[in-house]
C-alpha positions as MATLAB code, in Angstrom:
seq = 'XXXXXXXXXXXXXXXXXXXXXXXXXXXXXXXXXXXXXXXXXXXXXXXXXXXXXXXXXXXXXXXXXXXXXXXXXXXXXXXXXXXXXXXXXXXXXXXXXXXXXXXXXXXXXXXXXXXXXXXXXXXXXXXXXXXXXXXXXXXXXXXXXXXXXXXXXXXXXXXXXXXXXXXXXXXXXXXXXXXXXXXXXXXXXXXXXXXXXXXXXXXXXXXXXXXXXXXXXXXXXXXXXXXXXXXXXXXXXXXXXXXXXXXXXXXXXXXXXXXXXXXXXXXXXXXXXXXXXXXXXXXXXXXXXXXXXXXXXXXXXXXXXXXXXXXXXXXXXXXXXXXXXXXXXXXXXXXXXXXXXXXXXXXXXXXXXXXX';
ca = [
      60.110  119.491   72.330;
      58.917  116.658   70.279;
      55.177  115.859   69.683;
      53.194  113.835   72.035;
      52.015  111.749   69.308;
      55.473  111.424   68.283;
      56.645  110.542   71.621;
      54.338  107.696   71.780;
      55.573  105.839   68.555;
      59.048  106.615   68.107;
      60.534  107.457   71.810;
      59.492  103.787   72.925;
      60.767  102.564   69.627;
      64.126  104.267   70.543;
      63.635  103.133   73.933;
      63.312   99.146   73.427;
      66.424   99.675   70.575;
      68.718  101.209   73.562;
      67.658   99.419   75.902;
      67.639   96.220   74.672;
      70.837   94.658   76.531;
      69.733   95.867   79.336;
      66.500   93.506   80.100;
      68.541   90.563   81.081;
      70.432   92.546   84.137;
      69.364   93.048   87.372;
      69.815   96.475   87.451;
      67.515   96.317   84.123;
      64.915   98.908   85.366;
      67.413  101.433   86.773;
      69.517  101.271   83.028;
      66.116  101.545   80.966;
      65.161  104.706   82.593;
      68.526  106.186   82.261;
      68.702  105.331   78.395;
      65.308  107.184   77.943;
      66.460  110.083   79.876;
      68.512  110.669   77.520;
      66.131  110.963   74.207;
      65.169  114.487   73.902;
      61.889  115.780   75.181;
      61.689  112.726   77.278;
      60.936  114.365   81.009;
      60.489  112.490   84.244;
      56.703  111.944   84.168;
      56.566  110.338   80.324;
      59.628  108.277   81.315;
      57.163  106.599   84.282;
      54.805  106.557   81.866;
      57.018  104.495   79.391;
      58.073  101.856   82.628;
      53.779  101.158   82.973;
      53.815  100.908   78.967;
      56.588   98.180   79.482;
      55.360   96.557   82.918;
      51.576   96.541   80.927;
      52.755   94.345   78.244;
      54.709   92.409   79.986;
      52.120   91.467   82.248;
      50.251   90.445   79.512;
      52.776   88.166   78.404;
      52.252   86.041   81.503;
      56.170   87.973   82.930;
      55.239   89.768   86.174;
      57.271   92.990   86.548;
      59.200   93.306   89.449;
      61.894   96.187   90.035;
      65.494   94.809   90.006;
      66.060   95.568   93.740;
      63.462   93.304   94.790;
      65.432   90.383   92.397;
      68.413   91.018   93.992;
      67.306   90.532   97.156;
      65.189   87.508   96.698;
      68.685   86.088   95.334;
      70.307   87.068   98.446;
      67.459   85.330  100.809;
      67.192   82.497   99.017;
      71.293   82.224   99.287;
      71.334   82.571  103.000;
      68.617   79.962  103.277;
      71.189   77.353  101.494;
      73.903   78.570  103.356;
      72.353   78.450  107.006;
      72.340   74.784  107.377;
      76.583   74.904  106.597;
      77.058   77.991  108.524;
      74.885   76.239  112.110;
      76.950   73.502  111.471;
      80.226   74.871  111.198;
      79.081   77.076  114.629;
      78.183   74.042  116.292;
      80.982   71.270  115.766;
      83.685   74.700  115.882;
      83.205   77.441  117.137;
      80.922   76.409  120.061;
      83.706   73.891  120.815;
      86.478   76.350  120.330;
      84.923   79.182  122.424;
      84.186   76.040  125.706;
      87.954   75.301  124.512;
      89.165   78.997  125.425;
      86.791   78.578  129.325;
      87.733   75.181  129.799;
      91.416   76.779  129.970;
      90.598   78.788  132.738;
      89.372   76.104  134.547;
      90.476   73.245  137.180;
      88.334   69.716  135.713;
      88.507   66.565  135.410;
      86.316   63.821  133.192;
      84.024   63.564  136.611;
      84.780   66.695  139.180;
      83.112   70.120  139.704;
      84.630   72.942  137.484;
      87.089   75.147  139.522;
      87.586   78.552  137.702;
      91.382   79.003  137.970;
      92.338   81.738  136.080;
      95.821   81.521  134.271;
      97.186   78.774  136.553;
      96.893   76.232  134.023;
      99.341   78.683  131.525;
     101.730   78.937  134.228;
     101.552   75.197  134.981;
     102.489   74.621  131.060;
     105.209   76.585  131.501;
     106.588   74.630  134.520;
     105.838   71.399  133.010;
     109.489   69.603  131.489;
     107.114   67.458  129.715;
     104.746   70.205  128.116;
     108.104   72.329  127.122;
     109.985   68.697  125.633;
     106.955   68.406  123.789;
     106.378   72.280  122.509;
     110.491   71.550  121.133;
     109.577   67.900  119.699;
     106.792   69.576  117.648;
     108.866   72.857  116.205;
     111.373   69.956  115.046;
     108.814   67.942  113.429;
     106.927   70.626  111.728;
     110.539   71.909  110.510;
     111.461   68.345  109.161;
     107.301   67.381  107.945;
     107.141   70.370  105.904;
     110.382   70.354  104.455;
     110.332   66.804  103.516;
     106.558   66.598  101.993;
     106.213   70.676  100.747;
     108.811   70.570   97.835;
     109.661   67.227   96.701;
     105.558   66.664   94.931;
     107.327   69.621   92.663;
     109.898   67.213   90.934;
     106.712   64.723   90.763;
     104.492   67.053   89.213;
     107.694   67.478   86.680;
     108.109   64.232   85.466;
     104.492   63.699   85.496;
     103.927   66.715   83.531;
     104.878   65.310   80.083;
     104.696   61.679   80.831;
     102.729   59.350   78.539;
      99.682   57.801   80.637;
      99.700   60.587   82.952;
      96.463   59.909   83.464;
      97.209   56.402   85.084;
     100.518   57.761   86.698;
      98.296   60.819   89.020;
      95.679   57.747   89.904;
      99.045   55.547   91.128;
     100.305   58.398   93.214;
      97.211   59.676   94.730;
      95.752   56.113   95.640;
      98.236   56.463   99.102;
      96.462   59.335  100.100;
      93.131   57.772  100.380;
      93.482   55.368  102.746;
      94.082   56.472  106.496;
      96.878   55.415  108.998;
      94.768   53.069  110.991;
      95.175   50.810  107.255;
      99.331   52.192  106.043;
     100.716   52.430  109.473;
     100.816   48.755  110.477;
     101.741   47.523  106.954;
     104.696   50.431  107.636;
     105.970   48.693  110.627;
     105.959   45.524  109.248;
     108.078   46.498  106.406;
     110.257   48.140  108.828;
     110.845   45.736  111.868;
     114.183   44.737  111.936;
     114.013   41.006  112.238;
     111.319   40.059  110.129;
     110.243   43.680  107.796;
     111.478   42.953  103.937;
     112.676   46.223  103.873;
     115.127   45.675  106.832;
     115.929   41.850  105.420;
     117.076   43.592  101.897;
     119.946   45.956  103.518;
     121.142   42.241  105.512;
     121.476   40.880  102.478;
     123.340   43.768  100.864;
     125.530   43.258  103.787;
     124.425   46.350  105.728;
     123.256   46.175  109.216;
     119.575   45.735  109.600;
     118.632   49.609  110.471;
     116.240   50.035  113.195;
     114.651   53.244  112.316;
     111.256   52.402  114.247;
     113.337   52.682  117.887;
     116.266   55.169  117.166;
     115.277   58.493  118.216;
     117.414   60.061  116.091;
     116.329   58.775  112.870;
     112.190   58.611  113.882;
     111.366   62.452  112.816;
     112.931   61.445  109.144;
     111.107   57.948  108.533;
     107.923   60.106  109.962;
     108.799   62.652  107.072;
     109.276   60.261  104.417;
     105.937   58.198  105.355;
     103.850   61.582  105.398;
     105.269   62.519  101.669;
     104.662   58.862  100.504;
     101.420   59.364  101.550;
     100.602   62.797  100.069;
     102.869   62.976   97.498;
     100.573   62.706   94.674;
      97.648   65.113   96.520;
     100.220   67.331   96.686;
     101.581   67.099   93.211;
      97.803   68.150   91.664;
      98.468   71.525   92.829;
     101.780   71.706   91.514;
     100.339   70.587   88.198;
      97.756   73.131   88.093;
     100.458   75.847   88.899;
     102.493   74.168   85.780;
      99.706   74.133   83.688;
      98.647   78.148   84.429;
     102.604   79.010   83.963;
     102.234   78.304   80.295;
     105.039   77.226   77.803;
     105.954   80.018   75.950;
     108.426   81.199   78.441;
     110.347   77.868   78.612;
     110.197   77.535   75.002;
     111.660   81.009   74.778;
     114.363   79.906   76.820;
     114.788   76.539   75.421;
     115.446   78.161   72.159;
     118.285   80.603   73.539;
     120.373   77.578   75.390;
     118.940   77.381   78.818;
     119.548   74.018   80.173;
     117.028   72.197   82.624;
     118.914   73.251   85.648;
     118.695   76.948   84.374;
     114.937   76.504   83.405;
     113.845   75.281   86.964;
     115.323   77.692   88.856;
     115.278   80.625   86.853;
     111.878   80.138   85.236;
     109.533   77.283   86.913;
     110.453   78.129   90.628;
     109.641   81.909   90.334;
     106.306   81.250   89.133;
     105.516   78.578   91.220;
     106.178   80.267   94.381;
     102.414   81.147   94.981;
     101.725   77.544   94.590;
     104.427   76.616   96.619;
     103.137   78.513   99.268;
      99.828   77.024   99.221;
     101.079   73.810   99.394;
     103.253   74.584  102.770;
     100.379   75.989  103.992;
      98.286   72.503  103.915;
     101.101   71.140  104.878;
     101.908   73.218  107.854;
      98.363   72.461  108.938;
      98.836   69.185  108.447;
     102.089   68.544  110.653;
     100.462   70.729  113.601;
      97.528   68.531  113.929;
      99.774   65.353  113.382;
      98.842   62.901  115.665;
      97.327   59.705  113.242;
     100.495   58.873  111.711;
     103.020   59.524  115.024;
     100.693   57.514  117.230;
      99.740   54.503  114.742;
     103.683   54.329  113.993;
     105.225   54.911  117.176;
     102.758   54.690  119.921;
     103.088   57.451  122.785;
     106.622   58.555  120.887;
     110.116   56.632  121.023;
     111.712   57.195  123.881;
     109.178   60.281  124.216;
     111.068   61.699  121.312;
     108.094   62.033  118.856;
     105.413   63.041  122.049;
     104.453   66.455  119.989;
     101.391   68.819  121.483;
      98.668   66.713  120.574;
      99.892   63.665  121.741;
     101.218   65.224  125.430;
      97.462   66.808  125.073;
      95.724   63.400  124.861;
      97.905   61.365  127.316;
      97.186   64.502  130.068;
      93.694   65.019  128.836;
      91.835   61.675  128.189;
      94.194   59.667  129.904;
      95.382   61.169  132.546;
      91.918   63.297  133.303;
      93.115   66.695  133.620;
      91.054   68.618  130.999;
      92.211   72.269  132.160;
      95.749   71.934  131.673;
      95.178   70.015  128.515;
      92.876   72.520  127.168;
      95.302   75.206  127.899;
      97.791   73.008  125.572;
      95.047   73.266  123.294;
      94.675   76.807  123.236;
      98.252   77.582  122.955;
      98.522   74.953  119.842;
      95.542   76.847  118.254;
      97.522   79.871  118.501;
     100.437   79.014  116.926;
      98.656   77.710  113.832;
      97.050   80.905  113.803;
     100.228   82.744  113.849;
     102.004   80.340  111.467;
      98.729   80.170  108.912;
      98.678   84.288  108.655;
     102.680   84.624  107.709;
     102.193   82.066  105.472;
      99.281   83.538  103.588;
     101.228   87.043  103.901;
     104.028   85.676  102.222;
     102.084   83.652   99.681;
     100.439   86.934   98.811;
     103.728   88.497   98.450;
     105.130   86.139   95.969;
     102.328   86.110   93.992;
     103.677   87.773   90.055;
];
């Protein structure tokens, strides 16, 4: 057992040497002890007596010692208190409004009657509605053709913009679409399309073509709807793709540049593989994007062509504020809210599954 005299001089020595990485964690306290348990002769009672040696001085200093425990959780408080005002909004404006969603549903109301509790008739209404269930089959086909025709195509993009001298001015050109909102593109969009007096429609008469209608053929709609929703979010789209580019790295495609590979080879044997996590983000806003689609359809084609484009949201806000009845629409609602659920949690399961 060393000498109390001794202990006094050199054990604190040793003890501010070991411990002193230690003073800038928050756990500081708990680590300083632990070092000085471990110089011989140190016991419990000298070790408390080396903390007051080291809270002492440092009080002199003008640094009042607090145990880490007490830091910690004065971080934590002072984090909910910047948090709360976020979190009472989001409970507000979305929850609050997705829980009277969910009773609303189970209810029989209008914009100016007496609330009727119902039970499930408003379901089984839906279900015996042609116009709900033409509707519920209008919006699978335009999420299949949205997401297929915006999710991949920003790849090629991010591609050729990947190398590109000026890229810098090239991202600004193809993001600038995606700031503006469909109450501004859509009518310059119809313009350009009308058949007797839209430029775009002129060019293919004087090409000798027939002046294509797109706007009013049902069978084309879903497609110019497609290609107006990647114009618009092409470039939004093609950051991510860049930042999954730019994470892949180059020595693998300069590895296979030098054994032969050609570009075909490259992309789909290299650059597609480890993009798929980023892929699957991007479906995923995309996917959310094309079940709340109701801007773009309704600034383009109204109430839907020839009720082809009517998807969910629009048959929910010609039955709901238009029409009056807010328990059937709200059922709509519900059942709309579900299916993104369902959609959003296979596509994060199989993000998560492609990740490398």
């Amino acid at each position: 057992m060393i000498p109390r005299k001794s202990f006094t001089t050199a054990s604190i020595t040793a003890y501010h040497g070991m411990a002193a990485q230690a003073l800038s964690t928050p756990d500081g306290l708990t680590r300083r002890l632990v070092l000085c348990r471990s110089i011989p002769g140190t016991g419990w009672r000298r070790l408390g007596r080396i903390a007051m040696h080291d809270a002492a001085n440092r009080k002199r200093e003008g640094w009042i010692f607090r145990p880490a425990l007490l830091k910690i959780s004065r971080r934590v408080v002072i984090g909910w208190v910047l948090a709360t005002p976020a979190i009472v909004v989001f409970l507000v404006f979305k929850w609050y409004l997705i829980v009277s969603l969910f009773l609303n549903s189970f209810q029989q109301l209008g914009l100016f009657n007496q609330h009727h509790w119902v039970g499930f008739a408003n379901y089984v209404a839906l279900l015996h509605n042609p116009g709900f269930v033409h509707s519920f089959i209008a919006t699978l086909i335009w999420i299949l053709v949205g997401t297929v025709m915006t999710a991949f195509p920003p790849l090629l993009l991010a591609l050729a913009l990947q190398g590109a001298p000026g890229k810098a001015f090239w991202r600004a050109v193809y993001f600038l679409p995606g700031i503006f909102s469909w109450a501004m593109e859509g009518p310059i969009w119809i313009y350009l399309l009308t058949p007797d007096q839209g430029p775009i429609a002129k060019l293919f008469g004087l090409l000798g073509i027939s002046e294509p209608n797109w706007l009013n053929n049902p069978h084309d709609i879903f497609f110019v709807l497609g290609a107006l929703l990647l114009w618009q979010q092409a470039g939004f789209l093609a950051l991510f793709y860049l930042a999954g580019l730019a994470n892949m790295g180059t020595d693998v495609l300069e590895a296979a540049l030098v054994d032969g590979a050609s570009s075909l080879q490259r992309f789909f044997r290299i650059i597609l593989p480890l993009t798929l996590p980023t892929i699957g983000v991007v479906t995923l806003i995309v996917l959310s994007q094309t079940f709340s689609g109701f801007s773009e359809i309704y600034v383009v084609t109204g109430v839907g062509v020839y009720q082809t484009t009517q998807v969910l949201t629009l048959w929910i806000y010609s039955n709901g504020i238009v029409a009056g009845d807010i328990g059937l629409a709200s059922a709509a609602s519900v059942l709309l809210f579900l299916m993104t659920i369902v959609a959003t949690y296979f596509g994060l399961r199989n993000s998560e599954g492609t990740t490398p």
